[in-house]
Amino acid sequence: MERKKVSIPGIEKAYAAGERLAMLTAYDYPSAAIADQAGIDIILIGDSLGMVIDGYDTTLSVTMEEIIYHTKAVVRAVEYGLVVSDMPFLSYQTGTRDAIHNAGRLLKEGGAEAVKLEGGKNMAEVIEAIVNADIPVMGHIGLTPQSIHRMGGYRVQGRDEKGRNALIRDAAAVEQAGAFAVVLEGIPGALAQEITSKLHIPTIGIGAGREVSGQVLVFHDLLGLSGDRQPTFVKQYAHLKEASIGAIQQYIREVKEGVFPGPEHTYK
Ligand code: KIV
């Protein structure tokens, strides 16, 4: 079936119609092709790539060059979903001029259609400046991995009254600044529901319960490629790590036993 490419107006229309949005990360051509062919609405080149595919403990070391490199690969595979690139740590916190320049690079050099950045009230001016340069921005509040050292670990946010109120203010500030959507990460379900009911833009949850406008997961977590110990919010829809190890063990056996390659894999 021929499907219409997802665009920012398309997201607004889907939200207005009460349609839930499905978002997934992808970092390279094959994962983006799989996500896109499955029909994912929004494909995120997340700075989680620093942890998921580079093996770092945090996302802080990810650079603009790395996000651009991975965005280019993803863009080459995507025909349907909206491509959103993460703004890495220190690519926007240093001021509006840097933020516009770096967000622009993600569109101009990477081929993304929108950018995502972490922060609420403290980043409202930056979001507004990028939006005014005609670059669509997705916000990201709650458990913001680039704030790992302030948070003292990857902890659920907004559990006490003060944190709750701050997040409600952050969500309003992100919307007011012109973001087209906002990720709510690692917050109690009731708070996510309250924020969602107050906003007029889609909320995309990850570890934020079900009463939001959409969900996002990391590609490798969804497919069970990340290992067995997963946070509560992850649902593994497949167990590809075990399946991959099994397949590779079979290959090793067949090579050692002289079974592979068979005649059908041999040129005449
Ligand atoms: O970097 C990332 O993958 C993200 C999503 C998990 C929201 O920010």
PDB file of C-alpha atoms and ligand atoms in Angstrom:
ATOM      1  CA  MET A   1       0.000   0.000   0.000  1.00  0.00           C
ATOM      2  CA  GLU A   2       1.307   3.457  -0.963  1.00  0.00           C
ATOM      3  CA  ARG A   3       1.546   5.585   2.209  1.00  0.00           C
ATOM      4  CA  LYS A   4       1.911   9.342   2.444  1.00  0.00           C
ATOM      5  CA  LYS A   5       5.256  10.423   3.955  1.00  0.00           C
ATOM      6  CA  VAL A   6       4.880  11.637   7.541  1.00  0.00           C
ATOM      7  CA  SER A   7       5.418  15.397   7.867  1.00  0.00           C
ATOM      8  CA  ILE A   8       5.013  17.966  10.647  1.00  0.00           C
ATOM      9  CA  PRO A   9       1.491  18.900   9.400  1.00  0.00           C
ATOM     10  CA  GLY A  10       0.809  15.147   9.226  1.00  0.00           C
ATOM     11  CA  ILE A  11       1.798  14.774  12.898  1.00  0.00           C
ATOM     12  CA  GLU A  12      -0.474  17.703  13.820  1.00  0.00           C
ATOM     13  CA  LYS A  13      -3.335  16.114  11.891  1.00  0.00           C
ATOM     14  CA  ALA A  14      -2.816  12.701  13.497  1.00  0.00           C
ATOM     15  CA  TYR A  15      -2.711  14.318  16.956  1.00  0.00           C
ATOM     16  CA  ALA A  16      -5.902  16.285  16.274  1.00  0.00           C
ATOM     17  CA  ALA A  17      -7.574  13.036  15.183  1.00  0.00           C
ATOM     18  CA  GLY A  18      -6.514  11.364  18.456  1.00  0.00           C
ATOM     19  CA  GLU A  19      -4.196   8.915  16.674  1.00  0.00           C
ATOM     20  CA  ARG A  20      -1.364   7.592  18.864  1.00  0.00           C
ATOM     21  CA  LEU A  21       2.138   8.035  17.451  1.00  0.00           C
ATOM     22  CA  ALA A  22       4.733   5.253  17.339  1.00  0.00           C
ATOM     23  CA  MET A  23       8.352   6.439  17.436  1.00  0.00           C
ATOM     24  CA  LEU A  24      11.536   4.359  17.411  1.00  0.00           C
ATOM     25  CA  THR A  25      15.262   5.068  17.314  1.00  0.00           C
ATOM     26  CA  ALA A  26      17.414   3.962  14.396  1.00  0.00           C
ATOM     27  CA  TYR A  27      21.089   4.629  13.950  1.00  0.00           C
ATOM     28  CA  ASP A  28      21.990   3.048  10.619  1.00  0.00           C
ATOM     29  CA  TYR A  29      20.627   2.097   7.180  1.00  0.00           C
ATOM     30  CA  PRO A  30      19.374  -1.452   7.934  1.00  0.00           C
ATOM     31  CA  SER A  31      17.653  -0.571  11.233  1.00  0.00           C
ATOM     32  CA  ALA A  32      16.039   2.488   9.655  1.00  0.00           C
ATOM     33  CA  ALA A  33      14.831   0.407   6.690  1.00  0.00           C
ATOM     34  CA  ILE A  34      13.295  -2.157   9.056  1.00  0.00           C
ATOM     35  CA  ALA A  35      11.592   0.507  11.196  1.00  0.00           C
ATOM     36  CA  ASP A  36      10.358   2.383   8.143  1.00  0.00           C
ATOM     37  CA  GLN A  37       9.030  -0.685   6.353  1.00  0.00           C
ATOM     38  CA  ALA A  38       7.185  -1.631   9.545  1.00  0.00           C
ATOM     39  CA  GLY A  39       5.433   1.754   9.421  1.00  0.00           C
ATOM     40  CA  ILE A  40       6.997   3.704  12.321  1.00  0.00           C
ATOM     41  CA  ASP A  41       5.690   7.315  12.323  1.00  0.00           C
ATOM     42  CA  ILE A  42       8.794   9.028  13.719  1.00  0.00           C
ATOM     43  CA  ILE A  43      12.369   7.736  13.443  1.00  0.00           C
ATOM     44  CA  LEU A  44      14.823   9.240  15.917  1.00  0.00           C
ATOM     45  CA  ILE A  45      18.565   9.284  15.518  1.00  0.00           C
ATOM     46  CA  GLY A  46      18.928   9.468  19.289  1.00  0.00           C
ATOM     47  CA  ASP A  47      22.116  10.409  21.076  1.00  0.00           C
ATOM     48  CA  SER A  48      21.432   7.129  22.900  1.00  0.00           C
ATOM     49  CA  LEU A  49      23.614   5.789  20.081  1.00  0.00           C
ATOM     50  CA  GLY A  50      26.592   6.693  22.281  1.00  0.00           C
ATOM     51  CA  MET A  51      25.442   4.070  24.782  1.00  0.00           C
ATOM     52  CA  VAL A  52      23.581   1.590  22.562  1.00  0.00           C
ATOM     53  CA  ILE A  53      26.038   1.186  19.713  1.00  0.00           C
ATOM     54  CA  ASP A  54      29.249   2.766  20.996  1.00  0.00           C
ATOM     55  CA  GLY A  55      29.128   1.245  24.481  1.00  0.00           C
ATOM     56  CA  TYR A  56      29.661   4.414  26.549  1.00  0.00           C
ATOM     57  CA  ASP A  57      28.026   4.797  29.999  1.00  0.00           C
ATOM     58  CA  THR A  58      26.433   8.142  29.110  1.00  0.00           C
ATOM     59  CA  THR A  59      25.356  10.111  26.037  1.00  0.00           C
ATOM     60  CA  LEU A  60      27.659  13.028  26.842  1.00  0.00           C
ATOM     61  CA  SER A  61      30.490  12.191  24.448  1.00  0.00           C
ATOM     62  CA  VAL A  62      28.304  12.088  21.323  1.00  0.00           C
ATOM     63  CA  THR A  63      29.346  14.715  18.773  1.00  0.00           C
ATOM     64  CA  MET A  64      27.598  16.628  15.996  1.00  0.00           C
ATOM     65  CA  GLU A  65      29.727  14.769  13.444  1.00  0.00           C
ATOM     66  CA  GLU A  66      28.520  11.403  14.800  1.00  0.00           C
ATOM     67  CA  ILE A  67      24.851  12.412  14.746  1.00  0.00           C
ATOM     68  CA  ILE A  68      25.220  13.787  11.201  1.00  0.00           C
ATOM     69  CA  TYR A  69      26.973  10.601  10.036  1.00  0.00           C
ATOM     70  CA  HIS A  70      24.208   8.376  11.449  1.00  0.00           C
ATOM     71  CA  THR A  71      21.430  10.710  10.258  1.00  0.00           C
ATOM     72  CA  LYS A  72      22.716  10.466   6.679  1.00  0.00           C
ATOM     73  CA  ALA A  73      22.581   6.658   6.824  1.00  0.00           C
ATOM     74  CA  VAL A  74      19.055   6.676   8.281  1.00  0.00           C
ATOM     75  CA  VAL A  75      17.754   9.235   5.781  1.00  0.00           C
ATOM     76  CA  ARG A  76      18.929   7.078   2.870  1.00  0.00           C
ATOM     77  CA  ALA A  77      16.637   4.271   4.116  1.00  0.00           C
ATOM     78  CA  VAL A  78      13.512   6.173   5.145  1.00  0.00           C
ATOM     79  CA  GLU A  79      10.618   6.693   2.759  1.00  0.00           C
ATOM     80  CA  TYR A  80       7.718   7.010   5.199  1.00  0.00           C
ATOM     81  CA  GLY A  81       8.555   8.165   8.752  1.00  0.00           C
ATOM     82  CA  LEU A  82       9.483  11.644   9.945  1.00  0.00           C
ATOM     83  CA  VAL A  83      13.242  11.768  10.598  1.00  0.00           C
ATOM     84  CA  VAL A  84      14.217  13.552  13.815  1.00  0.00           C
ATOM     85  CA  SER A  85      17.850  13.991  14.903  1.00  0.00           C
ATOM     86  CA  ASP A  86      18.970  14.508  18.474  1.00  0.00           C
ATOM     87  CA  MET A  87      21.043  17.557  19.299  1.00  0.00           C
ATOM     88  CA  PRO A  88      24.074  16.268  21.212  1.00  0.00           C
ATOM     89  CA  PHE A  89      25.331  17.650  24.527  1.00  0.00           C
ATOM     90  CA  LEU A  90      26.839  21.156  24.158  1.00  0.00           C
ATOM     91  CA  SER A  91      25.492  21.641  20.635  1.00  0.00           C
ATOM     92  CA  TYR A  92      22.682  23.941  21.897  1.00  0.00           C
ATOM     93  CA  GLN A  93      23.287  24.741  25.588  1.00  0.00           C
ATOM     94  CA  THR A  94      25.914  27.365  24.681  1.00  0.00           C
ATOM     95  CA  GLY A  95      23.443  29.853  23.202  1.00  0.00           C
ATOM     96  CA  THR A  96      20.870  30.477  20.509  1.00  0.00           C
ATOM     97  CA  ARG A  97      23.414  31.175  17.767  1.00  0.00           C
ATOM     98  CA  ASP A  98      25.184  27.826  18.254  1.00  0.00           C
ATOM     99  CA  ALA A  99      21.822  26.101  18.610  1.00  0.00           C
ATOM    100  CA  ILE A 100      20.441  27.441  15.313  1.00  0.00           C
ATOM    101  CA  HIS A 101      23.712  26.659  13.530  1.00  0.00           C
ATOM    102  CA  ASN A 102      23.884  23.077  14.821  1.00  0.00           C
ATOM    103  CA  ALA A 103      20.172  22.364  14.344  1.00  0.00           C
ATOM    104  CA  GLY A 104      20.564  23.668  10.804  1.00  0.00           C
ATOM    105  CA  ARG A 105      23.499  21.332  10.183  1.00  0.00           C
ATOM    106  CA  LEU A 106      21.343  18.346  11.130  1.00  0.00           C
ATOM    107  CA  LEU A 107      18.877  19.344   8.384  1.00  0.00           C
ATOM    108  CA  LYS A 108      21.365  20.674   5.835  1.00  0.00           C
ATOM    109  CA  GLU A 109      24.139  18.069   6.124  1.00  0.00           C
ATOM    110  CA  GLY A 110      22.281  15.158   7.739  1.00  0.00           C
ATOM    111  CA  GLY A 111      18.954  15.442   5.933  1.00  0.00           C
ATOM    112  CA  ALA A 112      16.813  15.344   9.105  1.00  0.00           C
ATOM    113  CA  GLU A 113      13.370  16.938   9.074  1.00  0.00           C
ATOM    114  CA  ALA A 114      13.325  18.046  12.715  1.00  0.00           C
ATOM    115  CA  VAL A 115      15.572  18.113  15.767  1.00  0.00           C
ATOM    116  CA  LYS A 116      15.089  17.062  19.376  1.00  0.00           C
ATOM    117  CA  LEU A 117      16.709  18.667  22.392  1.00  0.00           C
ATOM    118  CA  GLU A 118      16.581  18.149  26.140  1.00  0.00           C
ATOM    119  CA  GLY A 119      15.384  20.744  28.627  1.00  0.00           C
ATOM    120  CA  GLY A 120      12.297  22.690  29.674  1.00  0.00           C
ATOM    121  CA  LYS A 121      11.990  26.261  30.901  1.00  0.00           C
ATOM    122  CA  ASN A 122      15.797  26.629  30.833  1.00  0.00           C
ATOM    123  CA  MET A 123      15.850  25.842  27.076  1.00  0.00           C
ATOM    124  CA  ALA A 124      12.703  27.758  26.039  1.00  0.00           C
ATOM    125  CA  GLU A 125      14.674  30.618  24.484  1.00  0.00           C
ATOM    126  CA  VAL A 126      16.806  28.153  22.506  1.00  0.00           C
ATOM    127  CA  ILE A 127      13.759  26.220  21.269  1.00  0.00           C
ATOM    128  CA  GLU A 128      12.089  29.451  20.191  1.00  0.00           C
ATOM    129  CA  ALA A 129      15.178  30.597  18.302  1.00  0.00           C
ATOM    130  CA  ILE A 130      15.474  27.304  16.401  1.00  0.00           C
ATOM    131  CA  VAL A 131      11.745  27.264  15.608  1.00  0.00           C
ATOM    132  CA  ASN A 132      12.029  30.852  14.341  1.00  0.00           C
ATOM    133  CA  ALA A 133      14.673  29.611  11.909  1.00  0.00           C
ATOM    134  CA  ASP A 134      11.966  27.289  10.527  1.00  0.00           C
ATOM    135  CA  ILE A 135      13.494  24.174  12.035  1.00  0.00           C
ATOM    136  CA  PRO A 136      10.872  22.014  13.774  1.00  0.00           C
ATOM    137  CA  VAL A 137      11.815  21.131  17.365  1.00  0.00           C
ATOM    138  CA  MET A 138      10.746  18.221  19.540  1.00  0.00           C
ATOM    139  CA  GLY A 139      11.255  18.888  23.259  1.00  0.00           C
ATOM    140  CA  HIS A 140      12.387  16.322  25.838  1.00  0.00           C
ATOM    141  CA  ILE A 141      11.740  16.686  29.570  1.00  0.00           C
ATOM    142  CA  GLY A 142      11.754  14.521  32.692  1.00  0.00           C
ATOM    143  CA  LEU A 143      14.634  12.072  32.838  1.00  0.00           C
ATOM    144  CA  THR A 144      16.973  13.852  30.448  1.00  0.00           C
ATOM    145  CA  PRO A 145      20.086  11.684  29.993  1.00  0.00           C
ATOM    146  CA  GLN A 146      22.345  14.661  29.202  1.00  0.00           C
ATOM    147  CA  SER A 147      21.647  15.863  32.800  1.00  0.00           C
ATOM    148  CA  ILE A 148      22.951  12.584  34.271  1.00  0.00           C
ATOM    149  CA  HIS A 149      25.331  14.292  36.689  1.00  0.00           C
ATOM    150  CA  ARG A 150      22.751  16.790  37.990  1.00  0.00           C
ATOM    151  CA  MET A 151      20.222  13.949  38.453  1.00  0.00           C
ATOM    152  CA  GLY A 152      22.827  11.677  40.103  1.00  0.00           C
ATOM    153  CA  GLY A 153      21.860   8.724  37.901  1.00  0.00           C
ATOM    154  CA  TYR A 154      19.085   7.628  35.566  1.00  0.00           C
ATOM    155  CA  ARG A 155      16.252   8.212  38.075  1.00  0.00           C
ATOM    156  CA  VAL A 156      12.526   8.687  37.637  1.00  0.00           C
ATOM    157  CA  GLN A 157      11.796  12.434  37.840  1.00  0.00           C
ATOM    158  CA  GLY A 158       8.797  14.385  39.174  1.00  0.00           C
ATOM    159  CA  ARG A 159       8.018  12.124  42.127  1.00  0.00           C
ATOM    160  CA  ASP A 160       7.767  14.897  44.721  1.00  0.00           C
ATOM    161  CA  GLU A 161       5.574  18.003  44.655  1.00  0.00           C
ATOM    162  CA  LYS A 162       8.415  20.354  43.706  1.00  0.00           C
ATOM    163  CA  GLY A 163       9.616  18.148  40.849  1.00  0.00           C
ATOM    164  CA  ARG A 164       6.051  17.603  39.673  1.00  0.00           C
ATOM    165  CA  ASN A 165       5.313  21.320  39.489  1.00  0.00           C
ATOM    166  CA  ALA A 166       8.631  22.017  37.774  1.00  0.00           C
ATOM    167  CA  LEU A 167       7.855  19.468  35.071  1.00  0.00           C
ATOM    168  CA  ILE A 168       4.385  20.884  34.477  1.00  0.00           C
ATOM    169  CA  ARG A 169       6.026  24.321  34.043  1.00  0.00           C
ATOM    170  CA  ASP A 170       8.708  22.813  31.761  1.00  0.00           C
ATOM    171  CA  ALA A 171       6.099  21.186  29.516  1.00  0.00           C
ATOM    172  CA  ALA A 172       4.175  24.468  29.206  1.00  0.00           C
ATOM    173  CA  ALA A 173       7.387  26.370  28.419  1.00  0.00           C
ATOM    174  CA  VAL A 174       8.378  23.889  25.693  1.00  0.00           C
ATOM    175  CA  GLU A 175       4.937  24.161  24.085  1.00  0.00           C
ATOM    176  CA  GLN A 176       4.932  27.950  24.406  1.00  0.00           C
ATOM    177  CA  ALA A 177       8.374  28.103  22.741  1.00  0.00           C
ATOM    178  CA  GLY A 178       6.927  26.430  19.655  1.00  0.00           C
ATOM    179  CA  ALA A 179       7.928  22.750  19.893  1.00  0.00           C
ATOM    180  CA  PHE A 180       5.730  20.484  17.744  1.00  0.00           C
ATOM    181  CA  ALA A 181       5.891  17.606  20.280  1.00  0.00           C
ATOM    182  CA  VAL A 182       7.605  16.727  23.535  1.00  0.00           C
ATOM    183  CA  VAL A 183       9.173  13.528  24.839  1.00  0.00           C
ATOM    184  CA  LEU A 184       8.273  12.718  28.463  1.00  0.00           C
ATOM    185  CA  GLU A 185      10.916  10.359  29.794  1.00  0.00           C
ATOM    186  CA  GLY A 186      10.986   8.539  33.134  1.00  0.00           C
ATOM    187  CA  ILE A 187       8.127  10.204  34.996  1.00  0.00           C
ATOM    188  CA  PRO A 188       5.125   8.771  36.889  1.00  0.00           C
ATOM    189  CA  GLY A 189       2.180   7.827  34.675  1.00  0.00           C
ATOM    190  CA  ALA A 190      -0.247  10.138  36.510  1.00  0.00           C
ATOM    191  CA  LEU A 191       2.032  13.150  35.960  1.00  0.00           C
ATOM    192  CA  ALA A 192       2.453  12.285  32.259  1.00  0.00           C
ATOM    193  CA  GLN A 193      -1.330  12.067  31.976  1.00  0.00           C
ATOM    194  CA  GLU A 194      -1.739  15.473  33.633  1.00  0.00           C
ATOM    195  CA  ILE A 195       0.873  17.091  31.364  1.00  0.00           C
ATOM    196  CA  THR A 196      -0.705  15.498  28.296  1.00  0.00           C
ATOM    197  CA  SER A 197      -4.143  16.837  29.239  1.00  0.00           C
ATOM    198  CA  LYS A 198      -2.751  20.377  29.673  1.00  0.00           C
ATOM    199  CA  LEU A 199      -0.822  20.531  26.360  1.00  0.00           C
ATOM    200  CA  HIS A 200      -1.982  21.072  22.782  1.00  0.00           C
ATOM    201  CA  ILE A 201       0.979  19.256  21.220  1.00  0.00           C
ATOM    202  CA  PRO A 202       1.657  15.495  21.268  1.00  0.00           C
ATOM    203  CA  THR A 203       3.497  14.009  24.247  1.00  0.00           C
ATOM    204  CA  ILE A 204       5.676  11.012  23.397  1.00  0.00           C
ATOM    205  CA  GLY A 205       6.309   8.801  26.399  1.00  0.00           C
ATOM    206  CA  ILE A 206       9.190   6.552  27.345  1.00  0.00           C
ATOM    207  CA  GLY A 207       8.772   5.258  30.857  1.00  0.00           C
ATOM    208  CA  ALA A 208       5.805   7.622  31.252  1.00  0.00           C
ATOM    209  CA  GLY A 209       2.864   5.219  31.166  1.00  0.00           C
ATOM    210  CA  ARG A 210       0.166   4.914  28.573  1.00  0.00           C
ATOM    211  CA  GLU A 211      -1.841   8.161  28.948  1.00  0.00           C
ATOM    212  CA  VAL A 212       0.313  10.075  26.494  1.00  0.00           C
ATOM    213  CA  SER A 213      -0.047  10.809  22.774  1.00  0.00           C
ATOM    214  CA  GLY A 214       2.562   8.316  21.622  1.00  0.00           C
ATOM    215  CA  GLN A 215       5.454   6.098  22.660  1.00  0.00           C
ATOM    216  CA  VAL A 216       9.142   5.895  21.834  1.00  0.00           C
ATOM    217  CA  LEU A 217      11.527   2.989  22.388  1.00  0.00           C
ATOM    218  CA  VAL A 218      15.117   2.249  21.491  1.00  0.00           C
ATOM    219  CA  PHE A 219      15.356  -0.099  18.477  1.00  0.00           C
ATOM    220  CA  HIS A 220      17.735  -2.533  20.202  1.00  0.00           C
ATOM    221  CA  ASP A 221      15.570  -2.684  23.361  1.00  0.00           C
ATOM    222  CA  LEU A 222      12.349  -3.393  21.432  1.00  0.00           C
ATOM    223  CA  LEU A 223      13.978  -6.243  19.516  1.00  0.00           C
ATOM    224  CA  GLY A 224      15.776  -7.751  22.507  1.00  0.00           C
ATOM    225  CA  LEU A 225      19.246  -6.954  21.166  1.00  0.00           C
ATOM    226  CA  SER A 226      20.356  -5.123  24.318  1.00  0.00           C
ATOM    227  CA  GLY A 227      20.612  -7.988  26.779  1.00  0.00           C
ATOM    228  CA  ASP A 228      18.362  -9.435  29.452  1.00  0.00           C
ATOM    229  CA  ARG A 229      18.361  -6.785  32.192  1.00  0.00           C
ATOM    230  CA  GLN A 230      16.080  -4.034  30.968  1.00  0.00           C
ATOM    231  CA  PRO A 231      14.359  -1.129  32.732  1.00  0.00           C
ATOM    232  CA  THR A 232      10.679  -1.628  33.695  1.00  0.00           C
ATOM    233  CA  PHE A 233       9.411   0.492  30.787  1.00  0.00           C
ATOM    234  CA  VAL A 234      10.989  -1.666  28.074  1.00  0.00           C
ATOM    235  CA  LYS A 235       8.920  -4.321  26.359  1.00  0.00           C
ATOM    236  CA  GLN A 236      10.971  -6.745  24.279  1.00  0.00           C
ATOM    237  CA  TYR A 237       8.854  -7.703  21.266  1.00  0.00           C
ATOM    238  CA  ALA A 238      11.496 -10.198  20.113  1.00  0.00           C
ATOM    239  CA  HIS A 239      14.635 -11.826  21.499  1.00  0.00           C
ATOM    240  CA  LEU A 240      17.089 -11.239  18.694  1.00  0.00           C
ATOM    241  CA  LYS A 241      20.219 -11.377  20.846  1.00  0.00           C
ATOM    242  CA  GLU A 242      19.636 -15.055  21.673  1.00  0.00           C
ATOM    243  CA  ALA A 243      18.496 -15.761  18.102  1.00  0.00           C
ATOM    244  CA  SER A 244      21.636 -14.069  16.721  1.00  0.00           C
ATOM    245  CA  ILE A 245      24.004 -15.950  19.032  1.00  0.00           C
ATOM    246  CA  GLY A 246      22.265 -19.219  18.061  1.00  0.00           C
ATOM    247  CA  ALA A 247      22.585 -18.440  14.340  1.00  0.00           C
ATOM    248  CA  ILE A 248      26.271 -17.502  14.661  1.00  0.00           C
ATOM    249  CA  GLN A 249      26.995 -20.646  16.716  1.00  0.00           C
ATOM    250  CA  GLN A 250      25.393 -22.734  13.941  1.00  0.00           C
ATOM    251  CA  TYR A 251      27.577 -20.955  11.356  1.00  0.00           C
ATOM    252  CA  ILE A 252      30.707 -21.690  13.428  1.00  0.00           C
ATOM    253  CA  ARG A 253      29.704 -25.385  13.712  1.00  0.00           C
ATOM    254  CA  GLU A 254      29.011 -25.668   9.982  1.00  0.00           C
ATOM    255  CA  VAL A 255      32.333 -24.028   9.054  1.00  0.00           C
ATOM    256  CA  LYS A 256      34.238 -26.331  11.390  1.00  0.00           C
ATOM    257  CA  GLU A 257      32.376 -29.429  10.155  1.00  0.00           C
ATOM    258  CA  GLY A 258      32.750 -28.454   6.477  1.00  0.00           C
ATOM    259  CA  VAL A 259      28.965 -28.247   6.002  1.00  0.00           C
ATOM    260  CA  PHE A 260      28.985 -24.607   4.906  1.00  0.00           C
ATOM    261  CA  PRO A 261      29.251 -23.587   2.106  1.00  0.00           C
ATOM    262  CA  GLY A 262      27.075 -26.224   0.457  1.00  0.00           C
ATOM    263  CA  PRO A 263      26.814 -26.762  -3.306  1.00  0.00           C
ATOM    264  CA  GLU A 264      24.010 -24.158  -3.488  1.00  0.00           C
ATOM    265  CA  HIS A 265      26.415 -21.505  -2.158  1.00  0.00           C
ATOM    266  CA  THR A 266      29.177 -22.452  -4.596  1.00  0.00           C
ATOM    267  CA  TYR A 267      29.655 -20.863  -8.055  1.00  0.00           C
ATOM    268  CA  LYS A 268      29.645 -23.328 -10.953  1.00  0.00           C
TER     269      LYS A 268
HETATM  270  O1  KIV B   1      18.434   9.361  22.574  1.00  0.00           O
HETATM  271  C1  KIV B   1      17.363   8.750  22.537  1.00  0.00           C
HETATM  272  O2  KIV B   1      17.263   7.637  22.014  1.00  0.00           O
HETATM  273  C2  KIV B   1      16.207   9.387  23.123  1.00  0.00           C
HETATM  274  C3  KIV B   1      14.925   8.614  23.207  1.00  0.00           C
HETATM  275  C4  KIV B   1      15.034   7.448  24.078  1.00  0.00           C
HETATM  276  C5  KIV B   1      13.775   9.487  23.554  1.00  0.00           C
HETATM  277  O3  KIV B   1      16.276  10.504  23.524  1.00  0.00           O
END
